[in-house]
mmCIF file of C-alpha atoms in Angstrom:
data_model
loop_
_atom_site.group_PDB
_atom_site.id
_atom_site.type_symbol
_atom_site.label_atom_id
_atom_site.label_comp_id
_atom_site.label_asym_id
_atom_site.label_seq_id
_atom_site.Cartn_x
_atom_site.Cartn_y
_atom_site.Cartn_z
ATOM 1 C CA MET A 110 -20.071 4.234 -8.577
ATOM 2 C CA SER A 111 -23.048 5.832 -6.867
ATOM 3 C CA SER A 112 -22.783 7.082 -3.328
ATOM 4 C CA ILE A 113 -22.101 4.220 -0.900
ATOM 5 C CA SER A 114 -23.474 4.699 2.566
ATOM 6 C CA ILE A 115 -20.931 4.132 5.297
ATOM 7 C CA GLU A 116 -23.894 4.087 7.683
ATOM 8 C CA ASP A 117 -25.068 0.580 6.739
ATOM 9 C CA THR A 118 -23.415 -2.828 6.812
ATOM 10 C CA ASP A 119 -23.517 -3.496 3.062
ATOM 11 C CA GLY A 120 -21.984 -0.084 2.375
ATOM 12 C CA ARG A 121 -19.157 -0.618 4.843
ATOM 13 C CA ARG A 122 -18.408 -4.048 3.401
ATOM 14 C CA GLU A 123 -18.295 -2.616 -0.128
ATOM 15 C CA ILE A 124 -15.928 0.130 1.013
ATOM 16 C CA LEU A 125 -13.598 -2.503 2.458
ATOM 17 C CA ARG A 126 -13.780 -4.538 -0.760
ATOM 18 C CA ARG A 127 -12.845 -1.484 -2.832
ATOM 19 C CA MET A 128 -9.807 -0.816 -0.661
ATOM 20 C CA LEU A 129 -8.749 -4.463 -0.890
ATOM 21 C CA THR A 130 -9.148 -4.336 -4.682
ATOM 22 C CA ILE A 131 -6.887 -1.295 -4.956
ATOM 23 C CA ARG A 132 -4.258 -2.925 -2.725
ATOM 24 C CA GLU A 133 -4.307 -6.181 -4.696
ATOM 25 C CA PHE A 134 -4.318 -4.426 -8.077
ATOM 26 C CA ASP A 135 -1.309 -2.277 -7.258
ATOM 27 C CA SER A 136 0.623 -5.038 -5.484
ATOM 28 C CA THR A 137 0.159 -7.180 -8.571
ATOM 29 C CA ALA A 138 1.057 -4.303 -10.908
ATOM 30 C CA GLY A 139 4.286 -3.768 -8.976
ATOM 31 C CA ASP A 140 5.248 -7.418 -9.363
ATOM 32 C CA LEU A 141 4.412 -7.425 -13.071
ATOM 33 C CA PHE A 142 6.435 -4.266 -13.633
ATOM 34 C CA ALA A 143 9.418 -5.841 -11.877
ATOM 35 C CA ASP A 144 9.047 -8.881 -14.138
ATOM 36 C CA GLY A 145 9.064 -6.688 -17.250
ATOM 37 C CA GLU A 146 5.476 -7.345 -18.313
ATOM 38 C CA ILE A 147 4.282 -3.761 -17.778
ATOM 39 C CA PRO A 148 6.133 -1.078 -19.766
ATOM 40 C CA GLY A 149 6.802 2.542 -18.887
ATOM 41 C CA PHE A 150 6.542 3.904 -15.351
ATOM 42 C CA VAL A 151 4.300 2.720 -12.534
ATOM 43 C CA HIS A 152 3.351 4.801 -9.457
ATOM 44 C CA LEU A 153 1.577 2.718 -6.821
ATOM 45 C CA TYR A 154 -1.157 3.832 -4.440
ATOM 46 C CA ILE A 155 -0.463 1.273 -1.701
ATOM 47 C CA GLY A 156 -1.164 2.772 1.727
ATOM 48 C CA GLU A 157 -3.444 5.569 0.505
ATOM 49 C CA GLU A 158 -6.544 3.486 -0.272
ATOM 50 C CA ALA A 159 -8.744 5.145 2.360
ATOM 51 C CA VAL A 160 -8.506 8.504 0.597
ATOM 52 C CA ALA A 161 -9.752 7.393 -2.821
ATOM 53 C CA VAL A 162 -12.441 5.046 -1.524
ATOM 54 C CA GLY A 163 -13.652 7.326 1.242
ATOM 55 C CA ALA A 164 -13.940 10.226 -1.186
ATOM 56 C CA CYS A 165 -15.582 8.412 -4.084
ATOM 57 C CA ALA A 166 -18.054 6.672 -1.769
ATOM 58 C CA ALA A 167 -19.371 10.151 -0.916
ATOM 59 C CA LEU A 168 -19.874 11.053 -4.596
ATOM 60 C CA GLU A 169 -22.691 10.221 -6.966
ATOM 61 C CA GLU A 170 -22.156 8.457 -10.271
ATOM 62 C CA GLU A 171 -22.673 11.681 -12.225
ATOM 63 C CA ASP A 172 -19.983 13.544 -10.275
ATOM 64 C CA TYR A 173 -16.607 14.154 -11.917
ATOM 65 C CA ILE A 174 -13.162 13.318 -10.627
ATOM 66 C CA THR A 175 -9.690 14.164 -11.880
ATOM 67 C CA SER A 176 -6.648 12.171 -10.883
ATOM 68 C CA THR A 177 -2.858 12.267 -10.687
ATOM 69 C CA HIS A 178 0.054 10.202 -11.977
ATOM 70 C CA ARG A 179 -0.743 7.843 -9.042
ATOM 71 C CA GLY A 180 -4.246 7.162 -10.250
ATOM 72 C CA HIS A 181 -5.014 3.430 -10.079
ATOM 73 C CA GLY A 182 -6.753 3.822 -6.728
ATOM 74 C CA HIS A 183 -8.903 6.713 -7.913
ATOM 75 C CA CYS A 184 -10.012 4.727 -10.957
ATOM 76 C CA ILE A 185 -11.032 1.645 -8.974
ATOM 77 C CA ALA A 186 -12.738 3.757 -6.319
ATOM 78 C CA LYS A 187 -14.791 5.473 -9.062
ATOM 79 C CA GLY A 188 -15.886 2.064 -10.331
ATOM 80 C CA LEU A 189 -13.674 1.450 -13.355
ATOM 81 C CA ASP A 190 -13.172 -2.135 -14.513
ATOM 82 C CA PRO A 191 -9.877 -3.729 -13.338
ATOM 83 C CA ASN A 192 -9.764 -5.780 -16.557
ATOM 84 C CA ARG A 193 -9.624 -2.733 -18.803
ATOM 85 C CA MET A 194 -7.315 -0.948 -16.378
ATOM 86 C CA MET A 195 -4.821 -3.807 -16.410
ATOM 87 C CA ALA A 196 -5.078 -3.992 -20.211
ATOM 88 C CA GLU A 197 -4.160 -0.299 -20.335
ATOM 89 C CA LEU A 198 -1.108 -0.914 -18.169
ATOM 90 C CA PHE A 199 -0.092 -3.699 -20.549
ATOM 91 C CA GLY A 200 -0.494 -1.344 -23.526
ATOM 92 C CA ARG A 201 -3.345 -3.370 -25.032
ATOM 93 C CA ARG A 202 -6.116 -2.263 -27.358
ATOM 94 C CA ASP A 203 -8.829 -3.256 -24.849
ATOM 95 C CA GLY A 204 -7.493 -0.761 -22.300
ATOM 96 C CA TYR A 205 -9.424 2.379 -21.420
ATOM 97 C CA CYS A 206 -7.217 4.465 -23.732
ATOM 98 C CA ASN A 207 -6.634 1.699 -26.280
ATOM 99 C CA GLY A 208 -3.261 0.966 -24.717
ATOM 100 C CA LYS A 209 -1.867 4.401 -25.545
ATOM 101 C CA GLY A 210 -2.042 6.026 -22.120
ATOM 102 C CA GLY A 211 -0.567 3.463 -19.800
ATOM 103 C CA SER A 212 -0.452 3.701 -16.030
ATOM 104 C CA MET A 213 -0.330 7.491 -15.743
ATOM 105 C CA HIS A 214 -3.074 8.395 -18.212
ATOM 106 C CA ILE A 215 -6.123 6.200 -17.602
ATOM 107 C CA ALA A 216 -9.391 8.003 -18.295
ATOM 108 C CA ASP A 217 -13.029 7.072 -18.774
ATOM 109 C CA VAL A 218 -15.177 10.058 -19.673
ATOM 110 C CA GLU A 219 -18.328 7.897 -19.653
ATOM 111 C CA ALA A 220 -17.706 7.174 -15.958
ATOM 112 C CA ASN A 221 -16.906 10.876 -15.369
ATOM 113 C CA MET A 222 -13.318 9.983 -14.566
ATOM 114 C CA LEU A 223 -11.652 12.789 -16.495
ATOM 115 C CA GLY A 224 -8.195 11.326 -16.429
ATOM 116 C CA ALA A 225 -5.033 10.522 -14.582
ATOM 117 C CA ASN A 226 -2.251 12.862 -15.589
ATOM 118 C CA GLY A 227 1.517 12.709 -15.736
ATOM 119 C CA ILE A 228 1.749 16.491 -15.295
ATOM 120 C CA VAL A 229 1.902 17.446 -11.617
ATOM 121 C CA GLY A 230 -1.055 19.640 -10.692
ATOM 122 C CA ALA A 231 -2.861 19.259 -14.012
ATOM 123 C CA GLY A 232 -6.037 17.816 -12.507
ATOM 124 C CA PRO A 233 -7.395 20.833 -10.575
ATOM 125 C CA PRO A 234 -7.815 23.053 -13.685
ATOM 126 C CA LEU A 235 -9.752 20.236 -15.354
ATOM 127 C CA ALA A 236 -11.949 19.857 -12.276
ATOM 128 C CA THR A 237 -12.570 23.591 -12.173
ATOM 129 C CA GLY A 238 -13.600 23.457 -15.831
ATOM 130 C CA ALA A 239 -15.952 20.539 -15.164
ATOM 131 C CA ALA A 240 -17.441 22.394 -12.183
ATOM 132 C CA LEU A 241 -17.949 25.473 -14.354
ATOM 133 C CA THR A 242 -19.749 23.319 -16.914
ATOM 134 C CA SER A 243 -22.014 21.949 -14.199
ATOM 135 C CA GLN A 244 -22.798 25.417 -12.889
ATOM 136 C CA PHE A 245 -23.399 26.841 -16.383
ATOM 137 C CA LYS A 246 -25.800 24.023 -17.306
ATOM 138 C CA GLY A 247 -27.567 24.109 -13.950
ATOM 139 C CA GLU A 248 -26.653 20.478 -13.267
ATOM 140 C CA ASP A 249 -26.462 18.846 -9.854
ATOM 141 C CA ARG A 250 -22.898 17.616 -10.359
ATOM 142 C CA VAL A 251 -19.745 18.186 -8.358
ATOM 143 C CA ALA A 252 -16.136 17.911 -9.548
ATOM 144 C CA LEU A 253 -13.506 16.532 -7.188
ATOM 145 C CA ALA A 254 -9.799 16.915 -7.913
ATOM 146 C CA PHE A 255 -7.284 14.592 -6.301
ATOM 147 C CA LEU A 256 -3.847 16.190 -5.994
ATOM 148 C CA GLY A 257 -0.643 15.527 -4.100
ATOM 149 C CA ASP A 258 1.190 17.660 -1.567
ATOM 150 C CA GLY A 259 3.799 18.560 -4.198
ATOM 151 C CA ALA A 260 1.092 19.887 -6.512
ATOM 152 C CA VAL A 261 -0.029 22.456 -3.940
ATOM 153 C CA ALA A 262 2.994 24.572 -4.906
ATOM 154 C CA GLN A 263 2.113 24.540 -8.608
ATOM 155 C CA GLY A 264 0.828 27.783 -10.110
ATOM 156 C CA GLN A 265 -2.020 26.236 -12.072
ATOM 157 C CA VAL A 266 -3.384 24.664 -8.890
ATOM 158 C CA HIS A 267 -3.713 28.076 -7.258
ATOM 159 C CA GLU A 268 -5.294 29.484 -10.411
ATOM 160 C CA ALA A 269 -7.842 26.661 -10.420
ATOM 161 C CA ILE A 270 -8.766 27.042 -6.752
ATOM 162 C CA ASN A 271 -8.899 30.826 -6.999
ATOM 163 C CA LEU A 272 -11.270 30.733 -9.972
ATOM 164 C CA ALA A 273 -13.464 28.095 -8.333
ATOM 165 C CA ALA A 274 -13.626 30.169 -5.146
ATOM 166 C CA THR A 275 -14.319 33.445 -6.944
ATOM 167 C CA TRP A 276 -17.184 31.969 -8.955
ATOM 168 C CA ASP A 277 -18.517 29.653 -6.198
ATOM 169 C CA LEU A 278 -18.062 26.626 -8.420
ATOM 170 C CA PRO A 279 -19.200 23.157 -7.222
ATOM 171 C CA ALA A 280 -15.710 21.734 -6.699
ATOM 172 C CA VAL A 281 -13.769 19.859 -4.042
ATOM 173 C CA PHE A 282 -9.971 19.874 -3.932
ATOM 174 C CA LEU A 283 -8.604 16.863 -2.073
ATOM 175 C CA VAL A 284 -4.896 17.014 -1.238
ATOM 176 C CA GLU A 285 -3.342 13.601 -0.608
ATOM 177 C CA ASN A 286 -0.473 14.609 1.649
ATOM 178 C CA ASN A 287 1.750 11.533 1.661
ATOM 179 C CA HIS A 288 4.592 13.683 3.041
ATOM 180 C CA PHE A 289 6.898 13.508 0.025
ATOM 181 C CA GLY A 290 6.817 15.377 -3.276
ATOM 182 C CA GLU A 291 8.791 12.741 -5.158
ATOM 183 C CA GLY A 292 11.738 12.591 -2.730
ATOM 184 C CA THR A 293 11.415 15.971 -1.042
ATOM 185 C CA PRO A 294 9.763 16.070 2.416
ATOM 186 C CA ALA A 295 6.652 18.236 2.535
ATOM 187 C CA ASP A 296 8.066 20.463 5.284
ATOM 188 C CA GLU A 297 10.907 21.433 2.941
ATOM 189 C CA GLN A 298 8.438 22.522 0.242
ATOM 190 C CA HIS A 299 5.843 24.441 2.231
ATOM 191 C CA ASN A 300 6.024 27.058 4.979
ATOM 192 C CA ILE A 301 2.841 25.969 6.762
ATOM 193 C CA GLU A 302 2.119 23.019 9.009
ATOM 194 C CA ASN A 303 -1.172 21.993 7.411
ATOM 195 C CA LEU A 304 -1.702 22.406 3.689
ATOM 196 C CA SER A 305 -5.402 22.993 4.317
ATOM 197 C CA GLU A 306 -4.405 26.412 5.680
ATOM 198 C CA THR A 307 -3.983 27.594 2.088
ATOM 199 C CA ALA A 308 -7.788 27.683 1.873
ATOM 200 C CA GLU A 309 -7.744 30.884 3.925
ATOM 201 C CA SER A 310 -6.190 32.698 0.968
ATOM 202 C CA TYR A 311 -9.327 32.020 -1.079
ATOM 203 C CA ASN A 312 -11.824 32.521 1.752
ATOM 204 C CA ILE A 313 -13.088 28.949 1.461
ATOM 205 C CA PRO A 314 -13.294 26.186 4.082
ATOM 206 C CA GLY A 315 -10.198 24.071 4.619
ATOM 207 C CA PHE A 316 -9.912 20.900 6.683
ATOM 208 C CA THR A 317 -7.194 18.408 7.549
ATOM 209 C CA VAL A 318 -8.406 14.854 8.172
ATOM 210 C CA ASP A 319 -6.811 11.502 8.961
ATOM 211 C CA GLY A 320 -6.194 10.050 5.509
ATOM 212 C CA MET A 321 -5.651 6.586 6.994
ATOM 213 C CA ASP A 322 -9.269 6.577 8.245
ATOM 214 C CA VAL A 323 -11.761 5.950 5.458
ATOM 215 C CA THR A 324 -14.639 7.150 7.613
ATOM 216 C CA ALA A 325 -12.992 10.509 8.316
ATOM 217 C CA VAL A 326 -12.322 11.076 4.607
ATOM 218 C CA ASN A 327 -15.841 10.034 3.656
ATOM 219 C CA GLU A 328 -17.479 12.395 6.125
ATOM 220 C CA ALA A 329 -15.324 15.349 5.070
ATOM 221 C CA VAL A 330 -15.993 14.856 1.356
ATOM 222 C CA ALA A 331 -19.718 14.300 1.930
ATOM 223 C CA GLU A 332 -19.891 17.626 3.772
ATOM 224 C CA ALA A 333 -17.880 19.396 1.056
ATOM 225 C CA ARG A 334 -20.043 17.899 -1.687
ATOM 226 C CA GLU A 335 -23.224 19.091 0.010
ATOM 227 C CA ARG A 336 -21.778 22.576 0.367
ATOM 228 C CA ALA A 337 -20.853 22.614 -3.331
ATOM 229 C CA ARG A 338 -24.304 21.392 -4.390
ATOM 230 C CA ASN A 339 -25.920 24.162 -2.377
ATOM 231 C CA GLY A 340 -24.031 26.790 -4.356
ATOM 232 C CA ASP A 341 -21.640 27.682 -1.543
ATOM 233 C CA GLY A 342 -18.472 27.044 -3.553
ATOM 234 C CA PRO A 343 -15.452 24.794 -3.175
ATOM 235 C CA THR A 344 -13.745 23.217 -0.181
ATOM 236 C CA LEU A 345 -10.086 22.273 0.266
ATOM 237 C CA ILE A 346 -9.487 19.035 2.165
ATOM 238 C CA GLU A 347 -6.063 17.746 3.182
ATOM 239 C CA ALA A 348 -5.879 14.001 3.844
ATOM 240 C CA ASP A 349 -2.864 13.100 5.981
ATOM 241 C CA THR A 350 -1.736 9.802 4.484
ATOM 242 C CA TYR A 351 1.353 7.830 3.462
ATOM 243 C CA ARG A 352 2.568 5.791 0.520
ATOM 244 C CA TYR A 353 4.358 2.595 1.468
ATOM 245 C CA ARG A 354 6.263 2.256 -1.800
ATOM 246 C CA GLY A 355 8.644 4.643 -3.510
ATOM 247 C CA HIS A 356 7.591 7.549 -5.662
ATOM 248 C CA PHE A 357 7.881 5.167 -8.613
ATOM 249 C CA GLU A 358 8.723 1.505 -8.894
ATOM 250 C CA GLY A 359 12.517 1.310 -8.849
ATOM 251 C CA ASP A 360 12.859 4.360 -6.578
ATOM 252 C CA PRO A 361 15.833 3.671 -4.213
ATOM 253 C CA GLU A 362 14.145 5.869 -1.565
ATOM 254 C CA PRO A 363 17.204 7.468 0.051
ATOM 255 C CA TYR A 364 14.980 10.190 1.528
ATOM 256 C CA ARG A 365 13.298 8.086 4.253
ATOM 257 C CA ASP A 366 14.063 5.175 6.559
ATOM 258 C CA GLU A 367 12.177 1.935 7.011
ATOM 259 C CA ASP A 368 11.214 2.738 10.605
ATOM 260 C CA ASP A 369 8.984 5.557 9.384
ATOM 261 C CA VAL A 370 7.279 3.259 6.908
ATOM 262 C CA GLU A 371 6.663 0.627 9.581
ATOM 263 C CA GLN A 372 5.148 3.190 11.932
ATOM 264 C CA TRP A 373 2.640 4.161 9.262
ATOM 265 C CA ARG A 374 1.940 0.502 8.440
ATOM 266 C CA GLU A 375 0.784 0.054 12.031
ATOM 267 C CA ARG A 376 -2.102 2.378 11.099
ATOM 268 C CA ASP A 377 -2.853 0.553 7.841
ATOM 269 C CA PRO A 378 -6.204 1.828 6.520
ATOM 270 C CA ILE A 379 -7.404 -1.593 5.374
ATOM 271 C CA ASP A 380 -6.452 -3.531 8.502
ATOM 272 C CA THR A 381 -7.888 -0.945 10.876
ATOM 273 C CA PHE A 382 -11.178 -0.671 8.984
ATOM 274 C CA ALA A 383 -11.488 -4.467 8.717
ATOM 275 C CA GLU A 384 -10.928 -4.766 12.465
ATOM 276 C CA ARG A 385 -13.601 -2.133 13.039
ATOM 277 C CA LEU A 386 -16.111 -4.084 10.935
ATOM 278 C CA ILE A 387 -15.327 -7.320 12.750
ATOM 279 C CA ASP A 388 -15.666 -5.649 16.153
ATOM 280 C CA ARG A 389 -19.098 -4.264 15.291
ATOM 281 C CA GLY A 390 -20.328 -7.546 13.821
ATOM 282 C CA ASP A 391 -20.442 -6.451 10.185
ATOM 283 C CA LEU A 392 -17.937 -9.109 9.172
ATOM 284 C CA THR A 393 -16.408 -12.331 10.477
ATOM 285 C CA ASP A 394 -12.805 -13.427 10.148
ATOM 286 C CA GLU A 395 -13.934 -16.127 7.750
ATOM 287 C CA GLU A 396 -15.853 -13.655 5.600
ATOM 288 C CA LEU A 397 -12.831 -11.348 5.496
ATOM 289 C CA ALA A 398 -10.627 -14.216 4.309
ATOM 290 C CA GLU A 399 -13.211 -15.082 1.652
ATOM 291 C CA MET A 400 -13.362 -11.453 0.519
ATOM 292 C CA ARG A 401 -9.587 -11.338 0.180
ATOM 293 C CA SER A 402 -9.643 -14.558 -1.886
ATOM 294 C CA GLU A 403 -12.358 -13.192 -4.164
ATOM 295 C CA VAL A 404 -10.435 -9.969 -4.749
ATOM 296 C CA GLN A 405 -7.231 -11.886 -5.470
ATOM 297 C CA ALA A 406 -9.082 -14.034 -8.023
ATOM 298 C CA GLU A 407 -10.566 -10.918 -9.631
ATOM 299 C CA ILE A 408 -7.146 -9.343 -10.140
ATOM 300 C CA GLU A 409 -5.622 -12.610 -11.367
ATOM 301 C CA ALA A 410 -8.403 -12.718 -13.965
ATOM 302 C CA ALA A 411 -7.624 -9.110 -14.906
ATOM 303 C CA VAL A 412 -3.990 -10.054 -15.552
ATOM 304 C CA GLU A 413 -5.022 -12.916 -17.822
ATOM 305 C CA TYR A 414 -7.461 -10.613 -19.608
ATOM 306 C CA ALA A 415 -4.640 -8.161 -20.269
ATOM 307 C CA ARG A 416 -2.225 -10.846 -21.416
ATOM 308 C CA ASP A 417 -4.776 -12.216 -23.895
ATOM 309 C CA ALA A 418 -5.769 -8.817 -25.289
ATOM 310 C CA ASP A 419 -4.461 -7.603 -28.643
ATOM 311 C CA LEU A 420 -1.787 -4.952 -29.050
ATOM 312 C CA PRO A 421 -2.848 -1.776 -30.911
ATOM 313 C CA ASP A 422 -2.200 -1.779 -34.625
ATOM 314 C CA PRO A 423 0.666 0.590 -35.544
ATOM 315 C CA SER A 424 -1.598 2.258 -38.097
ATOM 316 C CA GLU A 425 -3.797 3.434 -35.190
ATOM 317 C CA ALA A 426 -0.982 5.387 -33.538
ATOM 318 C CA TYR A 427 -2.436 8.783 -34.429
ATOM 319 C CA GLU A 428 -6.079 7.943 -33.805
ATOM 320 C CA ASP A 429 -7.900 9.411 -30.789
ATOM 321 C CA MET A 430 -5.492 12.360 -30.678
ATOM 322 C CA PHE A 431 -7.584 15.015 -32.412
ATOM 323 C CA GLY A 432 -11.271 15.885 -32.421
ATOM 324 C CA GLU A 433 -11.288 16.253 -36.191
ATOM 325 C CA PRO A 434 -9.172 14.288 -38.689
ATOM 326 C CA VAL A 435 -5.885 15.976 -39.573
ATOM 327 C CA PRO A 436 -5.144 15.453 -43.295
ATOM 328 C CA GLU A 437 -1.404 14.935 -42.842
ATOM 329 C CA ILE A 438 -1.968 12.370 -40.112
ATOM 330 C CA GLU A 439 -4.602 10.598 -42.165
ATOM 331 C CA GLN A 440 -2.197 10.392 -45.098
ATOM 332 C CA PHE A 441 0.572 8.988 -42.884
ATOM 333 C CA ALA A 442 -1.756 6.387 -41.370
ATOM 334 C CA SER A 443 -2.932 5.397 -44.836
ATOM 335 C CA ARG A 444 0.680 4.792 -45.889
ATOM 336 C CA LEU A 445 1.203 2.601 -42.834
ATOM 337 C CA ARG A 446 -1.815 0.528 -43.719
ATOM 338 C CA ALA A 447 -0.758 0.311 -47.347
ATOM 339 C CA ASP A 448 2.708 -0.865 -46.297
ATOM 340 C CA GLY A 449 1.118 -3.690 -44.331
ATOM 341 C CA ALA A 450 2.172 -2.422 -40.912
ATOM 342 C CA GLY A 451 -1.084 -3.591 -39.456
ATOM 343 C CA GLY A 452 -0.493 -7.137 -40.539
ATOM 344 C CA GLU A 453 2.922 -7.596 -38.947
#
């Protein structure tokens, strides 16, 4: 999506709608996974919606993003279609990756969403590469990498930030600190209080913002994007946030207690922003209820779209894997088609 202004009423309402869409999409995905309709693993973004929406609202359509294994929110915030996203989760041909990527690997290069990734810390090197491309071509495009607190300790993340800093690349590194790397508390992984302090090592700006406040995230990313566009290099932003659900669906969560979760829920990013809009007259209670109903209907339609979509043909298993046809793969696929695998 193009930049959405948080300074006007329509922009603020759209930001709220995007957060509601992420919440409804992932709540529904969790239920469908529990019912056995969605295969594989599912990592939900519930509670962190302000980070993705606040950040992407500050970007332009031509800007790049890279994601994580918890990428549904980033995709929706960037403007991807919930129908095709849900189809991907269902493993259907109409999904963004033809049903072959699933929850952790949604990508849409046409929308400049360069991919969710099951490898921890794999997004920042891709963002650095995209930023280098932009700089080399003289384009007015910025690359933003979403990464988790656990990824900050990964070697390739430091390599990516160091290169971006050394070459003044137009990049933004946004750390979603939800306080747990899988099940390990952040303070047991890192020897600093704020992860944004790592920016000092690269001589670039580093900020910690309230990741439960969509306005705070939006303002920080807008400032970092402007700095990158002006040729002043990357910025590292830490968003202090929280995931309400486990690391993955089915996680028994022995590493935290429910009281902590409830304390964070009291600062829910959607509820607090909705209250702010109502208080300033941007929205009425009735309009909020209508917006919630519309979003619920949109996601229900996405589920039906996914259920009705076709499964990939087995003969297509090796397609979309290589830039150029590989003879051995082509021969194997031809045998599958000849054996009638596609008709079963």
